[in-house]
Amino acid sequence: MGRLVDLNQIAVSLGGLPVLRDIELAIDAGETLGVSGPNGAGKTTLLRVLATLLAPITGSGTVLGAELGTAAVYPVRRSIGLLSHRPALIPELTLAENLRHAANLSGIEFSKAETALRVVGLDEVSSRTAAASSFGMLRRTEVARLLITSPTILLLDEPFTGLDVEAQELIGALVTRTTGDGGAVVMVSHEVGQLASHTSRLLTISLGRLEPAS
Amino acid sequence: MTRVRVLLAIAAVAMGVGLWFALTAPTDTLQGEFTRIINIHAPSMWLAFLAFGMTALGSAIWLIRKQSRWDRLAEASAELGVMFTAIGLFSGMVWGQAVWGRAWDWGDPRLSTTAVMFFVYIGYLALRAATPDPTVRARRSAILGVIAVVQVPLVYFSVNMFRTLHQTQSIRPDGITMPREMAIAIFVNVIAFTIVYIALLFARIDVAKAEERAAADIALAGDAVKPPRLSEVKDV
Amino acid sequence: MEIARIDLKVERRLGDTMRIVLPFAVVALLVFPLTLGVDLSAISRLGPAVFWAVGILFGMQVALRQAAHDDPERRDLYALLGVDPAARFVGRTLSGGVLMSGFLGVLLVAMIALYSPDLPDGWLGPVLLTSLLVAVGLTELGTLAGEVTADLHNRSALASLIIAPLALPLVIGASSTLEAMTRDAGILPWILILVATDLALAVAGVGLARPLEEASR
């Protein structure tokens, strides 16, 4: 598929304060990119730019061929998957209902979602509400959602935090599948060691700028 | 459940007897057949007071002893109290509309304070429904249950404090001011309603126990979450 | 429809509208006459006006309840699942309209029972129609206000402040309909005001959905 992301001199600000500046980034199909940095460095902001959810204030860039900050990003958003550091599930719905909701909105058959629940190991607890589920269970449900939506670009925000070894391996399998299918993965974390073992390229954010990790 | 079935059967018989007394008791000259509504209205309000009193009792004992049985009593009794208050208010409004041409009389503090009491316990039940943790729910609703019971004597004595359209108590320590047969009919229906309350109370407590058992039977999540099938990830 | 379906399912489980807001609104109906004293004819005359005032003020809480459960992660998820913001607006208006209609319906029954208003002949149809139009308009306002105030710490009060004056055409149209019937005057102009308000809000909601979504980030 070639070049999936191309950012040129991107600057982003939040609440009137500059967060990212002079961002130059190219991501090709099959790549797994790790971005490290301390808390507040702008890692999550970078992910949200790559998700086309935040428009740059200066600079230009494309994600899956769509120019950032234009209406062109709307059709490509379905090909982007984001695992935020806080789970995006409706607390009053069960894990299965949350997955069914995502499947319905994506036009995916629920049988595929049931398979995904079994693969992530939640088939026997899927009738538990999200509010009554542990963080690990919520994460697995979100992995199930990403399995059924099969995004081309997978964005992971602190994906291993708070997870047991089995769940971490599941994230690893998701990453492998995405890159194997011609997609790309961007993973951000403040733990460089975890990133190094799961990524093919490592960058760091320092003073709002992206630099190769030392 | 056998205990509940027996009580419900007794309650059904008692209500039948109460109905017979209500239909055969004399009526008021001015109000006619509408007088018979008193056999629903008065017992309902008495049972509402009893039920909310039991809620306060269960709440107070829970605060001291922290045993779930008292919380179950408080909850079940509050639900029944709301039900009986609703029946009492509705029957009173039907009676008022029929006899005085107005379903609601703002000049009657007893009506207003009864309505306020109703909503206090609606709030109590809403608080319970909104609190998922059983212990937190029991503690918070026990506190509210003890405070809310202040409404009960306020409603009862309001009719003595204000000159109102509402009938003052007809059954007082110094005598009964209504025909004897009418008083007997009301008394029989109070007993019948009380048996209904007891039957429904036990039934509701049994349901609460079953719900608690069902919640405890749900497998601990740690046991029920299975290892992911990593080799099948690519096939989803 | 999926957005509306899930929204109604969540409401059924939480019960915010019917278990909390509605009883609160009925208590408000009780408070007004208690402060007026025992003037039964005044209470009867004021009934419909109090109904609309309470319905709109407390209806705002119903209209804003979806916004109260929204968070940035969920908004991002909907965006990445390809849910068009305009479709989300329509879905929320649908579910909110259903809830608001039920809320106003029960409140109407309570007002009639408590205030014994002198209602003109043939009042039921126009009152039901105006209630439905107010329900839709108020829901649209709530959805819009929720988006405009997304993630602000004083969101609830701020959104209510935004909605209240904008809801005035709804209040005026609804209360004037019944008053016109009482005077045997035509009600069409007032119905048209309600319809026009609802349509304007719908166009604004759909047309501004994308900019609002971008502004909420």
XYZ file of C-alpha atoms in Angstrom:
667
model
C 0.000 0.000 0.000
C 3.013 2.311 0.220
C 3.034 5.468 2.236
C 0.183 5.640 4.723
C 1.103 8.779 6.675
C 3.001 11.846 5.551
C 3.297 14.831 7.886
C 5.225 17.996 6.939
C 6.085 20.691 9.482
C 2.941 20.028 11.467
C 2.236 22.195 14.516
C -0.621 21.582 16.922
C -1.824 23.568 19.888
C -4.377 22.738 22.589
C -6.118 25.309 24.723
C -4.097 28.002 23.025
C -0.790 26.422 24.064
C 1.623 24.879 21.552
C 1.985 21.132 22.035
C 3.634 19.845 18.874
C 5.856 21.738 16.457
C 7.809 21.020 13.278
C 6.538 17.451 13.140
C 7.940 15.564 10.188
C 6.769 11.981 9.990
C 6.378 9.354 7.305
C 4.918 5.918 7.983
C 4.850 3.142 5.423
C 2.764 -0.010 5.209
C 4.044 -2.785 7.439
C 5.764 -0.435 9.887
C 5.454 -0.518 13.639
C 6.455 2.849 15.056
C 7.032 3.503 18.724
C 6.903 7.020 20.199
C 8.157 7.584 23.709
C 8.271 10.649 25.902
C 7.445 11.814 29.397
C 3.913 12.562 30.563
C 2.585 15.712 28.914
C 5.058 15.566 26.038
C 2.339 15.395 23.388
C 2.224 11.669 22.617
C -1.555 11.427 22.837
C -1.902 14.629 20.829
C 0.245 13.108 18.084
C -1.956 10.016 18.020
C -5.080 12.125 17.707
C -3.542 14.024 14.796
C -2.762 10.700 13.110
C -6.356 9.653 13.824
C -7.445 12.828 11.942
C -9.318 13.913 15.046
C -7.122 16.996 15.543
C -6.282 19.384 12.738
C -2.858 21.048 12.618
C -2.659 24.825 12.910
C 0.271 24.999 10.517
C 1.900 22.571 8.165
C 0.291 19.963 5.991
C -0.107 16.249 6.068
C -2.015 13.310 4.720
C -3.280 10.169 6.413
C -4.341 7.395 4.047
C -4.239 9.998 1.289
C -6.656 12.398 3.003
C -5.479 15.938 3.670
C -5.590 16.736 7.372
C -7.999 19.470 8.407
C -10.316 18.933 5.427
C -13.544 17.058 4.872
C -11.525 14.404 3.044
C -10.650 12.799 6.380
C -14.217 11.686 7.086
C -14.278 8.696 4.726
C -10.860 7.402 5.834
C -11.641 7.448 9.560
C -13.223 3.995 9.308
C -9.792 2.659 8.371
C -8.199 4.047 11.519
C -8.385 2.342 14.881
C -7.530 4.038 18.162
C -7.000 2.451 21.555
C -7.150 5.398 23.961
C -5.646 5.192 27.416
C -9.199 5.408 28.787
C -11.613 2.761 27.461
C -14.337 4.077 25.166
C -17.191 1.811 26.232
C -20.701 2.624 27.397
C -20.766 1.645 31.099
C -24.448 0.653 31.210
C -24.134 -1.821 28.333
C -22.658 -5.281 28.610
C -19.356 -6.060 26.920
C -21.232 -7.961 24.204
C -23.706 -5.106 23.729
C -20.867 -2.612 23.419
C -19.308 -4.761 20.730
C -22.648 -5.261 18.977
C -23.159 -1.486 19.009
C -19.793 -0.954 17.302
C -20.532 -3.750 14.840
C -23.925 -2.272 13.950
C -22.442 1.172 13.415
C -19.744 -0.326 11.190
C -22.136 -2.520 9.224
C -20.420 -5.687 10.489
C -22.315 -8.868 11.261
C -22.510 -9.694 14.923
C -21.390 -13.287 14.339
C -17.954 -11.880 13.631
C -18.101 -9.972 16.913
C -19.026 -13.167 18.777
C -15.982 -14.842 17.285
C -13.825 -11.932 18.367
C -15.137 -12.192 21.948
C -14.189 -15.847 22.009
C -10.740 -15.165 20.579
C -9.974 -12.528 23.234
C -11.228 -14.873 25.973
C -14.329 -12.943 27.041
C -17.081 -15.222 25.763
C -18.068 -16.338 29.266
C -18.176 -12.862 30.780
C -19.550 -10.878 27.874
C -22.885 -10.444 29.653
C -21.216 -8.399 32.361
C -21.740 -4.639 32.079
C -18.761 -2.458 31.247
C -19.225 -0.667 34.574
C -18.803 -3.977 36.410
C -15.800 -5.121 34.392
C -12.127 -4.762 35.167
C -9.804 -2.564 33.134
C -8.273 -5.658 31.560
C -11.683 -6.914 30.425
C -12.516 -3.511 28.947
C -9.213 -3.505 27.087
C -9.884 -6.963 25.678
C -13.312 -5.798 24.516
C -11.681 -2.900 22.702
C -9.181 -5.303 21.133
C -12.154 -7.377 19.980
C -13.619 -4.243 18.445
C -10.355 -3.540 16.623
C -10.255 -7.147 15.421
C -13.638 -6.835 13.757
C -13.101 -3.356 12.302
C -9.627 -4.300 10.982
C -8.173 -0.798 10.721
C -5.377 -0.056 8.279
C -3.723 2.310 10.747
C -3.730 1.152 14.344
C -2.969 3.752 17.021
C -2.250 2.527 20.542
C -1.984 4.860 23.530
C -0.126 3.248 26.446
C -1.503 -0.147 25.353
C 0.233 -2.322 27.946
C -0.507 -0.267 31.038
C -2.486 -2.206 33.600
C -2.650 -5.416 31.568
C -1.657 -8.937 32.482
C 0.779 -10.931 30.343
C -1.979 -12.676 28.358
C -3.631 -9.381 27.465
C -0.277 -7.909 26.452
C 0.291 -10.869 24.157
C -3.125 -10.228 22.653
C -2.131 -6.637 21.856
C 1.044 -8.028 20.289
C -1.001 -10.404 18.113
C -3.214 -7.514 17.014
C -0.145 -5.496 16.035
C 1.281 -8.430 14.061
C -2.010 -8.968 12.247
C -2.336 -5.304 11.319
C 1.132 -5.014 9.837
C 0.791 -8.412 8.180
C -2.332 -7.185 6.400
C -0.439 -4.196 4.973
C -1.316 -1.722 7.660
C 0.822 0.239 10.094
C 0.895 0.595 13.853
C 1.865 3.581 15.991
C 2.331 2.870 19.646
C 3.019 5.514 22.289
C 4.247 4.875 25.784
C 6.438 6.409 28.424
C 8.081 2.973 28.879
C 10.794 2.726 26.255
C 11.584 -0.894 27.046
C 8.075 -2.082 26.112
C 8.144 -0.061 22.913
C 11.526 -1.377 21.846
C 10.372 -4.985 21.998
C 7.253 -4.375 19.897
C 8.274 -1.820 17.305
C 10.577 -1.607 14.283
C 11.338 2.108 14.689
C 11.542 4.241 17.794
C 11.084 7.993 18.115
C 10.760 10.291 21.062
C 8.958 13.579 21.630
C 11.088 16.253 23.197
C 9.979 19.884 23.618
C 7.156 19.234 21.158
C 9.416 17.848 18.460
C 9.858 14.318 17.159
C 13.367 12.978 17.280
C 14.977 9.574 16.859
C 15.195 7.823 20.201
C 18.647 7.523 21.648
C -41.850 -19.598 48.849
C -44.441 -21.805 50.591
C -44.725 -19.260 53.374
C -45.432 -16.550 50.825
C -48.037 -18.654 49.025
C -49.866 -19.320 52.260
C -49.801 -15.639 53.164
C -51.016 -14.621 49.718
C -53.867 -17.110 49.970
C -54.838 -15.725 53.382
C -54.567 -12.193 51.995
C -56.856 -13.072 49.094
C -59.462 -14.405 51.503
C -59.082 -11.390 53.787
C -59.507 -8.990 50.864
C -62.615 -10.873 49.851
C -64.022 -10.492 53.334
C -63.048 -6.834 53.381
C -64.765 -6.296 50.054
C -67.943 -7.858 51.401
C -67.903 -5.581 54.436
C -67.185 -2.561 52.231
C -70.102 -3.307 49.942
C -72.574 -3.992 52.725
C -71.644 -1.166 55.111
C -73.968 1.861 55.280
C -73.107 4.923 53.251
C -73.056 8.605 54.033
C -76.269 10.451 53.208
C -74.544 13.171 51.175
C -71.737 11.183 49.524
C -73.765 8.098 48.675
C -71.961 5.087 47.227
C -68.742 7.079 46.959
C -68.401 6.659 50.710
C -67.226 3.118 50.092
C -63.968 4.444 48.672
C -62.960 5.052 52.279
C -62.437 1.278 52.575
C -59.580 1.584 50.112
C -58.351 5.057 50.922
C -58.045 4.884 54.703
C -56.416 1.410 54.932
C -53.976 2.342 52.147
C -52.809 5.404 54.030
C -52.492 3.489 57.298
C -50.424 0.841 55.604
C -48.277 3.513 53.974
C -47.488 4.915 57.416
C -46.769 1.421 58.736
C -44.580 0.569 55.775
C -42.494 3.725 56.023
C -42.207 3.180 59.758
C -40.843 -0.293 59.065
C -38.422 1.225 56.580
C -37.165 3.577 59.264
C -36.890 0.701 61.725
C -34.999 -1.489 59.279
C -32.748 1.447 58.396
C -31.977 2.244 62.041
C -31.186 -1.364 62.902
C -29.013 -1.710 59.813
C -27.001 1.336 60.856
C -26.355 -0.368 64.204
C -25.911 -4.005 63.209
C -24.965 -3.818 59.475
C -26.907 -6.989 58.650
C -28.317 -7.247 55.139
C -31.669 -8.622 56.311
C -32.557 -5.204 57.753
C -31.664 -3.489 54.508
C -33.879 -5.937 52.630
C -36.711 -5.128 55.037
C -36.200 -1.396 54.608
C -36.171 -1.627 50.817
C -39.158 -3.942 50.515
C -41.198 -1.908 52.964
C -40.372 1.369 51.184
C -41.550 -0.073 47.863
C -44.797 -1.186 49.451
C -45.170 2.153 51.200
C -44.890 3.955 47.862
C -47.460 1.570 46.387
C -49.931 2.093 49.219
C -49.408 5.862 49.167
C -50.114 5.890 45.436
C -53.297 3.868 46.002
C -54.298 6.182 48.835
C -53.630 9.338 46.812
C -55.398 8.012 43.722
C -58.439 6.778 45.634
C -58.565 10.072 47.494
C -58.446 12.016 44.240
C -61.234 9.913 42.735
C -63.271 10.454 45.901
C -62.561 14.186 45.918
C -63.474 14.581 42.251
C -66.713 12.686 42.733
C -67.850 14.340 45.954
C -66.314 17.836 45.928
C -65.728 18.327 42.195
C -61.993 18.684 42.671
C -59.476 15.865 42.552
C -56.986 17.897 44.548
C -57.700 20.393 47.263
C -54.855 22.780 47.937
C -56.551 23.882 51.123
C -55.870 20.481 52.633
C -52.384 20.192 54.098
C -52.836 16.444 54.541
C -53.036 15.971 50.754
C -49.989 18.131 50.137
C -47.912 16.540 52.876
C -48.925 13.070 51.689
C -47.798 13.950 48.179
C -44.503 15.255 49.549
C -44.105 12.036 51.572
C -44.720 10.046 48.380
C -41.950 11.863 46.544
C -39.542 11.618 49.444
C -39.735 7.839 49.163
C -39.627 7.964 45.370
C -36.315 9.721 45.948
C -35.326 6.985 48.415
C -35.983 4.307 45.790
C -34.205 6.337 43.106
C -31.174 6.622 45.383
C -31.141 2.854 45.855
C -31.472 2.231 42.128
C -28.591 4.593 41.391
C -26.149 3.004 43.854
C -24.584 -0.188 42.491
C -22.471 -1.197 45.485
C -24.679 -3.086 47.996
C -22.973 -1.822 51.149
C -22.845 1.806 50.023
C -26.474 1.514 48.913
C -27.543 0.123 52.269
C -25.700 2.810 54.221
C -26.916 5.783 52.197
C -30.495 4.628 51.996
C -30.498 3.762 55.716
C -29.550 7.348 56.513
C -32.240 8.673 54.195
C -34.751 6.135 55.514
C -34.321 7.365 59.063
C -34.575 11.038 58.060
C -37.553 10.520 55.735
C -39.821 9.012 58.406
C -40.310 12.488 59.826
C -42.925 12.853 57.067
C -45.218 10.247 58.610
C -46.316 12.007 61.812
C -46.354 15.300 59.907
C -49.006 13.893 57.548
C -51.005 12.246 60.303
C -51.248 15.234 62.590
C -51.611 17.883 59.874
C -55.354 17.367 59.865
C -55.449 18.220 63.552
C -53.364 21.353 63.125
C -55.385 22.937 60.317
C -59.104 23.412 59.702
C -59.534 21.678 56.392
C -61.969 20.144 54.012
C -60.448 16.754 54.736
C -62.235 14.592 57.202
C -60.638 14.613 60.636
C -59.833 11.304 62.190
C -63.066 9.485 62.755
C -61.472 6.953 65.030
C -59.988 8.778 67.998
C -59.105 7.868 71.587
C -62.281 9.566 72.852
C -64.598 7.632 70.552
C -65.711 6.854 67.020
C -67.693 9.478 65.130
C -68.972 7.310 62.287
C -71.667 4.602 62.155
C -70.467 1.429 63.884
C -70.941 -0.736 60.767
C -68.843 1.665 58.705
C -66.094 1.632 61.317
C -66.144 -2.171 61.381
C -65.851 -2.299 57.585
C -62.854 0.023 57.675
C -61.288 -1.972 60.496
C -61.726 -5.259 58.609
C -60.166 -3.724 55.517
C -57.251 -2.367 57.532
C -56.608 -5.930 58.703
C -56.990 -7.278 55.166
C -54.605 -4.681 53.772
C -52.146 -5.445 56.567
C -52.150 -9.126 55.620
C -51.573 -8.116 51.993
C -48.671 -5.945 53.139
C -47.113 -8.771 55.140
C -47.512 -11.233 52.254
C -46.018 -8.859 49.716
C -43.257 -7.891 52.141
C -42.126 -11.495 52.530
C -42.439 -12.056 48.795
C -40.308 -9.020 48.032
C -37.707 -9.998 50.628
C -37.533 -13.475 49.074
C -36.940 -11.868 45.678
C -34.181 -9.688 47.136
C -32.523 -12.769 48.666
C -32.727 -14.571 45.316
C -31.154 -11.563 43.580
C -28.304 -11.534 46.097
C -27.729 -15.259 45.629
C -27.721 -14.847 41.848
C -25.182 -12.020 42.094
C -22.947 -14.140 44.319
C -23.183 -17.053 41.884
C -21.754 -15.072 39.011
C -18.246 -16.421 38.475
C -15.468 -14.199 39.673
C -14.269 -12.442 36.540
C -10.718 -13.640 37.075
C -11.863 -17.250 36.815
C -14.153 -16.711 33.844
C -11.814 -14.665 31.646
C -10.046 -17.203 29.485
C -6.633 -16.988 27.854
C -6.822 -15.336 24.439
C -6.593 -17.599 21.384
C -3.611 -15.901 19.818
C -3.405 -18.305 16.874
C -6.957 -17.376 15.842
C -6.430 -13.585 15.901
C -5.568 -13.473 12.213
C -8.792 -15.316 11.306
C -11.289 -12.887 12.878
C -31.547 4.478 14.470
C -28.724 2.556 16.170
C -27.738 5.661 18.137
C -31.361 6.173 19.179
C -31.792 2.499 20.089
C -28.752 2.434 22.335
C -29.627 5.745 23.911
C -33.087 4.481 24.888
C -31.590 1.216 26.164
C -29.167 3.116 28.408
C -32.012 5.312 29.662
C -34.088 2.220 30.458
C -31.244 0.892 32.591
C -30.317 4.166 34.263
C -33.835 5.548 34.593
C -32.648 9.141 34.926
C -35.686 10.640 33.228
C -38.574 8.665 34.640
C -37.170 7.881 38.078
C -35.477 11.155 38.915
C -36.287 14.114 36.668
C -40.000 13.365 36.324
C -40.698 13.013 40.083
C -38.657 16.171 40.638
C -40.797 18.000 38.078
C -44.011 16.812 39.751
C -42.689 18.108 43.089
C -42.182 21.452 41.325
C -45.850 21.329 40.273
C -46.685 20.904 43.961
C -44.494 23.804 45.079
C -46.168 26.527 43.012
C -49.667 26.272 44.535
C -48.254 25.902 48.036
C -46.592 29.284 47.613
C -49.759 30.820 46.133
C -51.972 30.028 49.074
C -55.452 28.577 48.830
C -56.868 30.471 45.863
C -58.371 27.622 43.918
C -59.504 29.672 40.927
C -56.048 31.232 40.577
C -54.484 27.785 40.803
C -56.819 26.471 38.105
C -56.006 29.373 35.808
C -52.285 29.024 36.350
C -52.199 25.276 35.745
C -51.376 25.247 32.021
C -48.782 28.038 32.393
C -47.085 26.250 35.278
C -47.119 23.031 33.249
C -45.219 24.636 30.386
C -42.794 26.458 32.692
C -41.999 23.302 34.672
C -42.016 21.172 31.540
C -39.464 23.326 29.779
C -37.212 24.012 32.777
C -37.092 20.390 33.882
C -37.263 19.156 30.324
C -33.867 20.770 29.845
C -32.445 18.177 32.251
C -33.949 15.445 30.102
C -32.542 17.088 26.988
C -29.074 17.368 28.518
C -28.837 13.885 29.980
C -27.162 12.463 26.868
C -24.515 15.154 27.039
C -23.906 14.302 30.681
C -22.859 10.765 29.680
C -20.709 11.835 26.756
C -16.951 11.806 27.059
C -14.081 12.572 24.647
C -13.202 8.883 24.194
C -16.735 8.010 23.133
C -16.925 10.933 20.742
C -13.624 9.866 19.193
C -14.890 6.299 18.884
C -18.031 7.363 17.045
C -15.939 9.510 14.727
C -13.605 6.605 13.941
C -16.484 4.188 13.438
C -17.560 6.525 10.682
C -20.676 7.861 12.379
C -21.562 11.103 10.685
C -22.084 13.849 13.255
C -25.328 14.814 11.541
C -26.585 11.237 11.876
C -25.638 11.321 15.543
C -27.647 14.535 15.977
C -30.685 12.959 14.327
C -30.378 9.776 16.394
C -30.147 11.693 19.642
C -33.064 13.898 18.680
C -35.125 10.795 17.979
C -34.398 9.107 21.304
C -34.604 12.356 23.245
C -37.897 13.203 21.568
C -39.396 9.887 22.644
C -38.271 10.379 26.232
C -39.303 14.024 26.342
C -42.755 13.202 24.948
C -43.274 10.610 27.663
C -42.015 13.041 30.273
C -44.355 15.841 29.162
C -47.245 13.412 28.824
C -47.008 12.225 32.415
C -46.425 15.775 33.637
C -49.577 16.882 31.793
C -51.656 14.230 33.546
C -50.202 15.290 36.897
C -50.984 18.963 36.208
C -54.572 18.206 35.280
C -55.035 16.115 38.422
C -53.442 18.695 40.723
C -54.653 21.977 39.245
C -58.081 21.035 37.810
C -57.649 23.609 35.032
C -60.601 24.830 32.997
C -59.643 23.442 29.628
C -61.523 24.413 26.479
C -63.409 21.863 24.412
C -61.258 19.882 22.047
C -58.088 20.698 23.962
C -56.529 17.237 23.824
C -55.400 17.193 20.188
C -53.745 20.617 20.146
C -52.108 20.061 23.542
C -50.688 16.703 22.444
C -49.435 18.254 19.215
C -47.802 21.198 20.974
C -46.272 18.829 23.550
C -44.742 16.761 20.768
C -43.383 19.853 19.008
C -41.960 21.205 22.267
C -40.419 17.783 22.971
C -38.645 17.727 19.620
C -37.492 21.349 19.856
C -36.224 21.015 23.401
C -34.334 17.841 22.527
C -32.720 19.526 19.542
C -31.689 22.432 21.757
C -30.293 20.067 24.359
C -28.245 18.153 21.818
C -26.849 21.372 20.340
C -26.101 22.880 23.751
C -24.433 19.657 24.818
C -22.073 19.815 21.841
C -21.314 23.501 22.325
C -20.419 22.971 25.989
C -18.601 19.636 25.567
C -15.924 18.918 28.189
C -16.395 22.194 30.068
C -16.335 21.804 33.835
C -19.536 23.806 34.398
C -21.262 22.205 31.478
C -24.601 21.414 33.101
C -25.354 24.925 34.329
C -23.873 26.554 31.239
C -25.872 24.388 28.842
C -29.068 25.127 30.781
C -28.316 28.851 30.592
C -27.859 28.536 26.828
C -31.045 26.565 26.302
C -33.394 28.601 28.512
C -33.675 31.781 26.427
C -33.518 29.862 23.148
C -36.482 27.821 24.317
C -38.669 30.915 24.615
C -40.297 30.503 21.174
C -41.307 27.024 22.290
C -42.745 28.309 25.571
C -44.618 31.130 23.876
C -45.941 28.969 21.059
C -47.107 26.210 23.384
C -48.773 28.362 26.045
C -50.337 30.687 23.483
C -51.967 27.760 21.667
C -54.113 26.865 24.646
C -54.799 30.494 25.461
C -55.959 31.063 21.883
C -58.318 28.096 22.158
C -59.753 29.572 25.353
C -60.491 32.816 23.483
C -61.840 30.911 20.439
C -59.017 32.389 18.392
C -57.020 30.569 15.722
C -54.145 28.403 16.887
C -52.427 27.995 13.528
C -49.955 30.887 13.920
C -48.694 29.440 17.202
C -48.404 25.930 15.809
C -46.462 27.360 12.877
C -44.083 29.115 15.284
C -43.399 25.769 16.957
C -42.938 23.976 13.643
C -40.651 26.724 12.337
C -38.565 26.627 15.528
C -38.193 22.850 15.303
C -37.262 23.012 11.635
C -34.741 25.801 12.198
C -33.119 23.835 15.014
C -33.063 20.687 12.883
C -31.360 22.505 10.015
C -28.889 24.077 12.439
C -28.208 20.761 14.121
C -27.594 18.877 10.899
C -25.764 21.695 9.156
C -23.531 22.579 12.084
C -22.905 19.021 13.256
C -19.482 18.686 11.715
C -18.158 22.099 12.816
C -19.527 21.451 16.288
C -17.785 18.111 16.457
C -14.491 19.666 15.380
C -14.956 22.500 17.879
C -15.481 20.044 20.714
C -11.932 18.731 20.364
